XYZ file of C-alpha atoms in Angstrom:
295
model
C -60.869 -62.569 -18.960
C -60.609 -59.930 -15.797
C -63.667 -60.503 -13.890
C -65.397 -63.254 -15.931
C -67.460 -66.084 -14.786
C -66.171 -69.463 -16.478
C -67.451 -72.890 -17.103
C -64.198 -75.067 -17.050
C -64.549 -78.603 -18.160
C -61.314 -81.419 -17.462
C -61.457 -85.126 -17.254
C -62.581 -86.256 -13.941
C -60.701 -88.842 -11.116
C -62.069 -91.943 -13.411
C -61.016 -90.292 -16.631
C -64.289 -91.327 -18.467
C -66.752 -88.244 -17.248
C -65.807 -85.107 -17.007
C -66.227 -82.065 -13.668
C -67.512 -79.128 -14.371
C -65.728 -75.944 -12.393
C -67.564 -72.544 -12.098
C -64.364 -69.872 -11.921
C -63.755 -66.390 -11.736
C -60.232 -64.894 -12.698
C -59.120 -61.584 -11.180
C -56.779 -60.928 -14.282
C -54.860 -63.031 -17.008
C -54.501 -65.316 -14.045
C -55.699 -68.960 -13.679
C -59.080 -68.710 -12.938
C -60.155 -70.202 -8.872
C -62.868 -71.840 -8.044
C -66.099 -69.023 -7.555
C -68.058 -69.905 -4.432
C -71.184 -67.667 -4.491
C -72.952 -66.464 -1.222
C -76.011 -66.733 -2.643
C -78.182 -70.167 -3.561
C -77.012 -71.220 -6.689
C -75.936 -74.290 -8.390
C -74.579 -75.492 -11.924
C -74.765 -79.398 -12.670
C -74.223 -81.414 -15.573
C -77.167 -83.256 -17.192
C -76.938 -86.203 -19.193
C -75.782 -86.401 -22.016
C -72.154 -85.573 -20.837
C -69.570 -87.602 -21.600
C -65.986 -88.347 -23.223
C -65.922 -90.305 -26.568
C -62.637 -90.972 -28.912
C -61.219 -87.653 -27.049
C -64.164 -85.311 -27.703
C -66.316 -84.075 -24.771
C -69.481 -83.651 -25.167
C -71.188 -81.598 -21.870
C -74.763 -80.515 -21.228
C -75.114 -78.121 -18.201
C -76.879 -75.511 -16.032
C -76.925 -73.177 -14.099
C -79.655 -71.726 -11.555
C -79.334 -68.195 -10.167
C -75.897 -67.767 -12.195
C -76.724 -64.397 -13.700
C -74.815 -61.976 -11.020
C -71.559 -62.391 -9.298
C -69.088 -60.308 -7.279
C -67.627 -59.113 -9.957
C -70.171 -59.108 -12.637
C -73.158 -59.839 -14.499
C -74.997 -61.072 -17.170
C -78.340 -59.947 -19.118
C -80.533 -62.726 -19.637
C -82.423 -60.540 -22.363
C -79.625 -59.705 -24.575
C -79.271 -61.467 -28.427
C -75.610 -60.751 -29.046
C -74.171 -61.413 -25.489
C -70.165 -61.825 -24.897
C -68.801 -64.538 -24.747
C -65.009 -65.895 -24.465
C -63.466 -69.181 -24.777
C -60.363 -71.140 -24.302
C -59.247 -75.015 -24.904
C -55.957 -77.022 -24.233
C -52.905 -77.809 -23.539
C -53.573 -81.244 -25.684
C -51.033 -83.083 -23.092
C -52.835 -82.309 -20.430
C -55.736 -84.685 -18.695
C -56.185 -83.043 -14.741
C -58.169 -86.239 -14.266
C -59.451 -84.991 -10.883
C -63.141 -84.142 -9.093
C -61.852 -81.542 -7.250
C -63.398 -78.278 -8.982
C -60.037 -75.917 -7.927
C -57.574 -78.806 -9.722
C -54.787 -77.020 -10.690
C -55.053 -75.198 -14.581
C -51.549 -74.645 -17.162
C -52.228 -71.696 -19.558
C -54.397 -72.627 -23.040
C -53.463 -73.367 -26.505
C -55.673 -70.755 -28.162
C -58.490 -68.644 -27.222
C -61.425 -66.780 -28.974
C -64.863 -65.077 -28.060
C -67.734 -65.076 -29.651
C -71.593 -63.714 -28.841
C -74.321 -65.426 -28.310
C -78.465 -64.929 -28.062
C -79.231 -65.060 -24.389
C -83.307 -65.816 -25.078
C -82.374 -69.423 -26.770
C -79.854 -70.083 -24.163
C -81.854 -69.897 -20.929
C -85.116 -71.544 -19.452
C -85.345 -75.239 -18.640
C -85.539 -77.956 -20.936
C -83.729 -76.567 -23.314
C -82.674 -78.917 -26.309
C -79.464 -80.242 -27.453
C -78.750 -79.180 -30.395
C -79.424 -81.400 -33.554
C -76.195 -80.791 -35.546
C -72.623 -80.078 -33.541
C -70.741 -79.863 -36.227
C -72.506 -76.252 -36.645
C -73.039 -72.961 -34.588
C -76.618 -71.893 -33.500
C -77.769 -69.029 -32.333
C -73.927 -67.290 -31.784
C -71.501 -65.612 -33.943
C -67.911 -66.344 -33.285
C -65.606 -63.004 -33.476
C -63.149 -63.722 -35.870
C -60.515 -66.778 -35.486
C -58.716 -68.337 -32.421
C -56.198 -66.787 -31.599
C -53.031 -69.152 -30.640
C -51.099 -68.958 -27.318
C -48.039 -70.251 -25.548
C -46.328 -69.676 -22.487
C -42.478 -70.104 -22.811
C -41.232 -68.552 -19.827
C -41.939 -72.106 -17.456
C -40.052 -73.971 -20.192
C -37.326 -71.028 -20.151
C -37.259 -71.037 -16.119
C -36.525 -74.824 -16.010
C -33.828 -74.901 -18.513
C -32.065 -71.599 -16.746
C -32.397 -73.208 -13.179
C -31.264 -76.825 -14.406
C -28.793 -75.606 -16.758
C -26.861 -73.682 -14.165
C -27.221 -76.213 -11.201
C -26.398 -79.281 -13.505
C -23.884 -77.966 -16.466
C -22.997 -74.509 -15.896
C -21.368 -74.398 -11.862
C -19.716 -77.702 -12.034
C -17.531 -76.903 -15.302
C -16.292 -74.005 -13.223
C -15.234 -76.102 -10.572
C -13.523 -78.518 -13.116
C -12.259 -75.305 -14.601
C -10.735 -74.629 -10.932
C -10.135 -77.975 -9.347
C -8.700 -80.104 -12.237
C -7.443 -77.964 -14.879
C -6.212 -74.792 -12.104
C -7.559 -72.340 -14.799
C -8.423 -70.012 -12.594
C -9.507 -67.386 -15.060
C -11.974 -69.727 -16.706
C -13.067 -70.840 -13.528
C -14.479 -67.131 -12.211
C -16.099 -66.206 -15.761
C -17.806 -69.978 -16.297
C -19.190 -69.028 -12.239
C -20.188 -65.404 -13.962
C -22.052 -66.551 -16.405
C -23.701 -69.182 -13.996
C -24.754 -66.703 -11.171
C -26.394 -64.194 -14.555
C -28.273 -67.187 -15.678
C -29.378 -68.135 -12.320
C -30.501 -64.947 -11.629
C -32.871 -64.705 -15.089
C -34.353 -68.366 -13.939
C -35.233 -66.752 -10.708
C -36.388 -63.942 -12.145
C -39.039 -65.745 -14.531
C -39.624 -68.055 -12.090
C -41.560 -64.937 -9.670
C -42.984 -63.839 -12.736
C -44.842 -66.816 -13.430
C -45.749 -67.474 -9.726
C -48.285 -64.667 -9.305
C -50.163 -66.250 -12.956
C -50.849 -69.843 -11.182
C -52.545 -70.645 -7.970
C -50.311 -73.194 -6.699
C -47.261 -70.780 -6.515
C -48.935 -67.671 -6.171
C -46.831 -65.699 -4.132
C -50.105 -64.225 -2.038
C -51.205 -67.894 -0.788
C -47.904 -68.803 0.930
C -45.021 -67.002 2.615
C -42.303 -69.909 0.906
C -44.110 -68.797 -2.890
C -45.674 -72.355 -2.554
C -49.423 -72.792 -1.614
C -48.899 -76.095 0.566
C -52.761 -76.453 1.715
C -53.352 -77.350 -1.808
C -50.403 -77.782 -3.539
C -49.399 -80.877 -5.468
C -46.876 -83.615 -4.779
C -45.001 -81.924 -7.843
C -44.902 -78.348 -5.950
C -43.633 -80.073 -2.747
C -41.348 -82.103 -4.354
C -39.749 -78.857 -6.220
C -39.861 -77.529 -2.720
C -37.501 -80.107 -1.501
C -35.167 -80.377 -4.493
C -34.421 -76.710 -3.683
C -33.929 -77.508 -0.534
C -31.183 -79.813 -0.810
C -29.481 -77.858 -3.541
C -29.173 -75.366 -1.151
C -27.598 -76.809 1.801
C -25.415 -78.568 -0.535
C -24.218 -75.256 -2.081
C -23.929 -73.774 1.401
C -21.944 -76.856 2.889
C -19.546 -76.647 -0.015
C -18.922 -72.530 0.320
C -18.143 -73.135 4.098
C -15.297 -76.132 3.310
C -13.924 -73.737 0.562
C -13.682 -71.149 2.626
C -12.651 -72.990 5.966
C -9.671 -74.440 3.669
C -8.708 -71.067 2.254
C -8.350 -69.897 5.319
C -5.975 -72.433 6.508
C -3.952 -71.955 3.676
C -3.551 -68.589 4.061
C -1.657 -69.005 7.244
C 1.118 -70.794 5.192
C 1.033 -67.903 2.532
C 2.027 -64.908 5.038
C 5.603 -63.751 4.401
C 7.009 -65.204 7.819
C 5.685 -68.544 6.821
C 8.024 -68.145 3.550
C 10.655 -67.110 4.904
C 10.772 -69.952 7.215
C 9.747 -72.495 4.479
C 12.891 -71.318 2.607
C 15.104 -71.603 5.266
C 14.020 -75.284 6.583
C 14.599 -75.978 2.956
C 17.936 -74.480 2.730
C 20.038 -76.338 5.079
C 23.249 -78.229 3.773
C 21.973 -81.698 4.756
C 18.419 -81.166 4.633
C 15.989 -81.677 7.459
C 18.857 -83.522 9.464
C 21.800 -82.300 11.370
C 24.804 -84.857 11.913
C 26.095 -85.737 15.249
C 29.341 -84.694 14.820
C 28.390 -81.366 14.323
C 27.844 -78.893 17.144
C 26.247 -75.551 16.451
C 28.836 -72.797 18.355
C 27.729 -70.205 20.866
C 25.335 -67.625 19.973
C 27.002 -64.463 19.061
C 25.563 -62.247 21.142
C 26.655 -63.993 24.346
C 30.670 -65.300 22.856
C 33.030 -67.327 25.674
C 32.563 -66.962 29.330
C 35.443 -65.122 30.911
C 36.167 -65.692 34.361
C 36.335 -63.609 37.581
């Protein structure tokens, strides 16, 4: 996949067509759109369409044999080739030709003989249901990517279940045991989220962590990615408003907690008639002063 030039075929803005997107991938990346310095051009040719789910796509491409990266022999019978198809759920339904990609179902290569494949006019072939002129290498080979599914259940778990049963732990039951192991566990899980979170960024284009300095490519990015952007946003302050009222109140209370505060708490509750002294009562003369004796 490092370094190959791809065809990549998605329903287009109308949903009944399809775009065709020449890419090159710098790794087991999602492939961007290629943009060659030289005069070239692929185009679709009729017929191309979408029928009961099925696309059927008839291309080419002039001056497409060499690339930055790359090249390919015209002359060869048993040329290299890869492929890749899915997810099912997914219909991009764009024009653009850098729409944004998720990571294939299954993959598989195959070769193919270069001198049928090129020259103009070429025809379609008569039977689709069969392989012409290529050999596939063995079968597909099935793949799935459960880290983004992983990420959003760490990151949602913790936010949503996790940190607020330690505050009921805290604030409602006053298990404060409870309370600091339930936050424990939260901040571990957080941190894995956040953790496969980066490692997925630098395998998709719209959070590649090279485009933007926020991890978010906002030139391009969809209203899903900005959306995200502002969820975390919010969390955030939220989480940072509540930490400075916990603390601001623990900080009052502490002045109540210091041992003179005690020991005047237990005195003002120790008097004979409570917080009230009768009127027919007169505190005496301090000792340390006694009677005034005269001159």
């Amino acid at each position: 996949m490092k370094n190959a030039f791809m065809f990549i075929v998605y329903t287009n803005k109308s949903g009944k067509n399809v775009t065709l997107s020449p890419r090159v991938a710098t790794g087991h990346v999602e492939p961007s759109e290629y943009r060659s310095p030289v005069n070239w051009s692929p185009e679709l040719l009729p017929p191309t369409d979408i029928s009961d789910g099925r696309y059927r796509v008839t291309g080419i491409c002039h001056n497409c044999q060499q690339w930055d990266r790359g090249t390919i022999d015209f002359n060869s019978t048993s040329q290299p080739m890869i492929y890749a198809v899915g997810p099912d759920d997914l219909n991009l339904n764009s024009d653009s030709r850098n729409a944004g990609l998720r990571r294939h179902d299954y993959w598989g290569s195959f070769r193919i003989n270069m001198q049928t494949a090129t020259g103009d006019n070429l025809p379609w072939p008569p039977d689709t249901s069969r392989t012409s002129n290529a050999t596939e290498n063995g079968r597909p080979h099935n793949d799935h990517e459960y880290a983004s599914g992983l990420h959003g259940i760490a990151m949602a778990g913790t936010f949503v279940v996790i940190l607020p049963v330690g505050a009921l732990y805290l604030r409602t039951m006053r298990k404060i045991r409870w309370h600091w192991i339930t936050q424990t566990i939260g901040i571990i899980v957080l941190v894995i989220g956040a953790a496969l979170g980066l490692s997925l960024s630098h395998f998709y284009n719209r959070t590649s962590l090279t485009s933007d300095i926020s991890g978010f490519n906002l030139a391009s990015a969809s209203r899903h990615n900005i959306g995200y952007g502002i969820v975390i946003a919010v969390v955030f302050l939220i989480l940072a408003g509540a930490y400075f009222l916990q603390m601001r109140r623990r900080r009052h209370r502490e002045v109540y907690e210091t041992p003179a505060a005690r020991n005047f708490q237990s005195a003002y509750s120790s008097q004979p008639y409570g917080n009230d002294i009768p009127l027919d009562q007169r505190a005496g003369p301090p000792p340390a002063y006694g009677r005034p004796v005269g001159i």
